[in-house]
Coordinates of C-alpha atoms in Angstrom, one line a residue:
M1 CA 40.1 179.9 97.4
P2 CA 43.6 178.6 96.7
L3 CA 45.1 178.0 93.7
R4 CA 46.1 174.2 94.1
E5 CA 43.3 173.7 96.0
R6 CA 41.0 175.4 93.7
A7 CA 42.7 173.2 90.9
Q8 CA 42.0 169.8 92.8
G9 CA 38.3 170.9 93.5
H10 CA 38.1 172.4 97.2
S11 CA 39.4 168.7 98.2
L12 CA 42.3 169.9 100.3
T13 CA 40.7 169.9 103.7
G14 CA 42.9 166.7 105.2
A15 CA 46.0 167.7 103.1
L16 CA 49.8 169.1 104.6
Q17 CA 49.9 172.6 102.3
T18 CA 52.7 175.0 103.1
N19 CA 50.9 179.1 102.4
E20 CA 48.2 177.6 101.1
S21 CA 46.6 176.8 104.6
I22 CA 46.1 180.2 105.6
Y23 CA 42.5 180.0 103.8
S24 CA 42.1 176.3 103.9
N25 CA 43.3 174.5 107.2
P26 CA 45.6 176.3 109.6
A27 CA 46.4 172.5 110.9
G28 CA 48.2 172.1 107.5
T29 CA 51.7 173.5 108.0
T30 CA 52.2 171.8 110.9
F31 CA 54.2 169.2 109.5
S32 CA 56.4 171.1 107.2
Q33 CA 59.9 172.9 108.1
V34 CA 60.0 175.7 105.6
Y35 CA 60.3 179.7 104.9
S36 CA 58.3 180.5 102.3
L37 CA 56.7 183.6 100.2
E38 CA 53.5 182.6 97.5
G39 CA 51.6 185.2 95.4
T40 CA 48.2 184.5 93.4
Y41 CA 47.1 186.7 90.6
A42 CA 43.2 185.1 89.6
F43 CA 42.3 186.7 86.3
P44 CA 40.5 189.3 86.0
R45 CA 41.4 191.1 89.0
S46 CA 41.9 189.3 92.1
F47 CA 44.9 188.4 94.0
S48 CA 47.0 187.2 97.2
A49 CA 50.1 187.1 98.9
S50 CA 51.1 185.5 101.9
V51 CA 54.6 184.5 104.0
V52 CA 54.1 181.1 106.0
D53 CA 57.4 180.6 108.7
T54 CA 57.3 177.1 110.7
Q55 CA 61.2 176.6 110.6
T56 CA 61.6 179.5 113.1
N57 CA 60.1 177.7 116.0
S58 CA 57.6 174.7 117.1
L59 CA 55.1 176.9 116.6
G60 CA 54.7 178.0 113.2
G61 CA 52.2 180.4 111.3
G62 CA 51.8 182.5 108.7
L63 CA 50.4 185.7 107.6
G64 CA 48.2 186.3 104.3
Y65 CA 46.5 189.3 102.3
F66 CA 43.8 188.7 99.2
K67 CA 41.8 190.8 97.4
E68 CA 38.7 189.0 95.1
R69 CA 36.3 191.2 92.7
E70 CA 32.7 190.3 91.4
M71 CA 32.0 187.9 94.2
G72 CA 28.1 187.5 93.4
S73 CA 26.5 190.3 95.3
L74 CA 29.9 191.9 96.2
D75 CA 31.5 194.6 94.3
Y76 CA 35.1 193.1 95.9
R77 CA 36.1 191.5 99.4
H78 CA 39.8 191.7 100.6
G79 CA 41.5 190.9 103.8
F80 CA 44.1 189.5 105.7
R81 CA 44.4 186.1 107.5
L82 CA 46.8 185.3 110.3
T83 CA 47.6 181.6 111.5
L84 CA 49.4 179.8 113.8
G85 CA 49.7 176.0 114.4
S86 CA 51.6 173.6 115.9
R87 CA 51.9 169.4 116.4
L88 CA 50.0 168.0 119.7
S89 CA 51.4 164.8 118.9
E90 CA 54.0 162.8 116.3
N91 CA 50.7 162.4 113.9
W92 CA 48.3 165.3 115.1
G93 CA 48.7 169.1 114.2
F94 CA 46.8 172.0 115.5
G95 CA 46.1 175.2 114.2
V96 CA 44.0 178.6 114.5
A97 CA 43.7 181.2 111.7
G98 CA 42.2 184.7 112.9
K99 CA 41.0 186.9 109.7
A100 CA 40.0 190.6 109.2
L101 CA 37.3 191.2 106.2
W102 CA 36.0 194.0 104.4
A103 CA 33.9 194.3 101.5
N104 CA 31.5 196.1 99.5
N105 CA 28.0 194.7 99.2
Q106 CA 25.8 196.8 96.5
G107 CA 27.2 200.1 97.5
K108 CA 27.3 198.7 101.4
E109 CA 30.6 198.8 103.5
T110 CA 30.6 195.8 105.8
S111 CA 33.1 193.9 107.6
L112 CA 34.3 190.6 109.7
K113 CA 36.4 189.8 112.5
D114 CA 36.3 185.8 113.2
L115 CA 38.4 183.2 113.9
D116 CA 39.1 178.9 112.2
S117 CA 40.3 176.3 113.7
G118 CA 41.8 173.1 112.2
F119 CA 43.1 169.7 112.9
L120 CA 45.3 167.3 111.0
W121 CA 45.7 163.6 111.0
N122 CA 48.6 162.5 109.4
G123 CA 49.8 159.0 108.8
T124 CA 52.2 156.9 106.4
F125 CA 50.3 156.8 103.1
A126 CA 46.9 159.5 104.2
S127 CA 45.9 162.3 106.4
A128 CA 42.7 163.8 107.4
G129 CA 41.2 167.1 108.6
I130 CA 38.3 168.7 110.2
V131 CA 38.5 172.7 110.0
F132 CA 35.6 174.8 112.2
R133 CA 34.9 178.2 110.1
N134 CA 33.6 181.5 111.7
L135 CA 33.8 180.5 115.2
G136 CA 31.7 183.9 116.1
G137 CA 29.0 183.2 113.9
G138 CA 30.5 185.1 110.2
N139 CA 28.8 187.5 108.4
G140 CA 26.1 186.3 105.6
E141 CA 26.8 189.4 104.1
L142 CA 30.4 188.4 103.4
Q143 CA 29.8 184.9 102.1
Q144 CA 31.6 184.3 105.6
E145 CA 29.0 181.8 107.5
R146 CA 29.6 179.6 110.5
E147 CA 30.6 176.1 108.7
V148 CA 32.6 172.8 108.8
S149 CA 35.1 171.3 106.4
V150 CA 36.0 167.3 106.5
G151 CA 38.5 166.0 104.0
G152 CA 41.6 163.0 103.5
R153 CA 44.1 162.5 101.1
M154 CA 45.9 159.4 100.2
N155 CA 49.1 158.9 98.0
Y156 CA 51.0 156.3 96.6
S157 CA 54.7 156.2 96.6
N158 CA 53.9 160.0 97.2
T159 CA 53.3 160.4 93.0
L160 CA 49.7 160.2 93.1
F161 CA 47.6 161.3 95.5
F162 CA 43.5 161.3 95.7
S163 CA 41.9 163.7 97.9
A164 CA 38.4 164.3 99.1
S165 CA 36.6 167.0 101.5
A166 CA 32.6 167.9 102.0
H167 CA 31.7 171.6 103.1
S168 CA 28.6 171.9 105.6
K169 CA 26.7 174.6 107.1
W170 CA 27.4 174.6 111.1
G171 CA 24.9 172.3 112.5
S172 CA 23.6 170.3 109.3
F173 CA 25.0 167.1 108.3
S174 CA 24.1 167.5 104.2
P175 CA 26.8 169.2 102.6
Y176 CA 26.5 172.0 100.0
E177 CA 29.4 171.1 98.4
V178 CA 31.7 168.2 98.0
G179 CA 35.2 168.3 96.0
F180 CA 37.5 165.8 95.0
G181 CA 41.2 166.1 93.4
A182 CA 43.8 164.1 92.5
E183 CA 47.6 165.2 91.8
Y184 CA 50.5 163.1 90.0
V185 CA 54.0 164.2 91.1
S186 CA 56.7 163.8 88.8
P187 CA 60.5 162.6 89.2
W188 CA 61.0 165.3 86.5
Y189 CA 60.3 168.9 88.5
F190 CA 56.3 169.3 87.7
S191 CA 53.1 168.0 88.6
L192 CA 49.4 167.4 87.2
M193 CA 46.2 168.2 88.9
G194 CA 42.9 167.2 88.3
G195 CA 39.3 167.8 90.5
Y196 CA 35.4 168.1 90.2
R197 CA 33.7 170.0 93.1
F198 CA 29.7 170.1 93.1
Q199 CA 27.2 172.6 94.7
R200 CA 23.7 171.7 96.0
D201 CA 21.1 173.9 97.8
R202 CA 22.7 177.1 97.5
I203 CA 21.8 178.6 94.2
K204 CA 18.7 177.3 92.7
N205 CA 21.1 176.1 89.6
N206 CA 23.0 173.5 91.7
P207 CA 26.4 174.1 89.7
S208 CA 29.5 171.8 89.5
F209 CA 33.0 173.0 88.3
W210 CA 35.5 170.7 86.6
S211 CA 39.3 172.0 87.5
A212 CA 42.4 170.9 86.6
G213 CA 45.9 172.4 87.4
V214 CA 50.4 172.2 86.7
S215 CA 53.2 173.2 88.5
F216 CA 56.5 173.4 87.7
L217 CA 58.8 172.2 91.2
S218 CA 62.2 172.8 91.9
P219 CA 63.5 173.2 95.3
R220 CA 63.2 177.0 95.5
L221 CA 60.9 178.2 92.8
S222 CA 58.0 176.9 91.9
L223 CA 55.6 178.5 89.8
H224 CA 51.4 176.9 89.3
Y225 CA 48.6 177.3 86.6
A226 CA 44.8 176.5 87.3
A227 CA 41.6 177.0 85.6
E228 CA 38.0 176.4 86.4
F229 CA 35.9 175.2 84.3
P230 CA 32.1 175.9 85.7
Q231 CA 29.4 173.6 84.2
L232 CA 26.5 176.4 84.6
A233 CA 25.2 178.7 81.4
G234 CA 26.8 182.5 81.3
E235 CA 30.1 181.1 83.7
E236 CA 33.2 182.0 81.9
T237 CA 36.2 179.9 83.2
K238 CA 38.5 181.3 85.4
H239 CA 42.4 181.1 85.3
L240 CA 44.9 181.3 87.7
L241 CA 48.6 182.1 87.7
G242 CA 50.7 181.6 91.0
T243 CA 54.2 181.3 92.3
N244 CA 56.3 180.2 95.5
L245 CA 59.8 181.0 96.4
A246 CA 61.0 178.4 99.5
F247 CA 63.8 179.3 101.6

């Protein structure tokens, strides 16, 4: 999961994004013009790296690589994601993301090649999006099933943002996860983030997670930190560090 999305409760399905849209909503970059590099390290041994280009022409895209350790029954999971997106109109954007994943599931190697697609509507004070994940059917062993995510984000004076998202299995109207987030963007080159998400019917404990983050922003170089606090016995706090370089 991307750093800023984790800091805001997995709630940015309907938000404008840059590099993190590679892993979230592939339409998220369609309203930006940027060339940027980003890297994230999640303790103890997970990381991701990505590049996004939406300023060369009207068809923007990005490429990302990630590797995650100790994902439930998975010893590790890693893969590539390639996104392409474009505006359909002044307020609508569309994007697709192809992905190739590999994992070790209790000593058994398994893989997946699939496709996500997403739409984003961008208004003056709000944005909204929908993402269809694993259109080819997915792979349950890789924790990649066919899903639908919907979400929205509201802003006040481009300073205070509130977001919410719901994530459901394909064909089900009842979400297995709901997330809420907030972000304050200061004129003094930093932002503060917070979020809460809860899961239901995924595992018997129905866990919930509080999260928080801070970013130090500049036109070229930004630094990010996020922490997620599982409300479940035996689970440790997750820490993430990230940086973004824009051109």
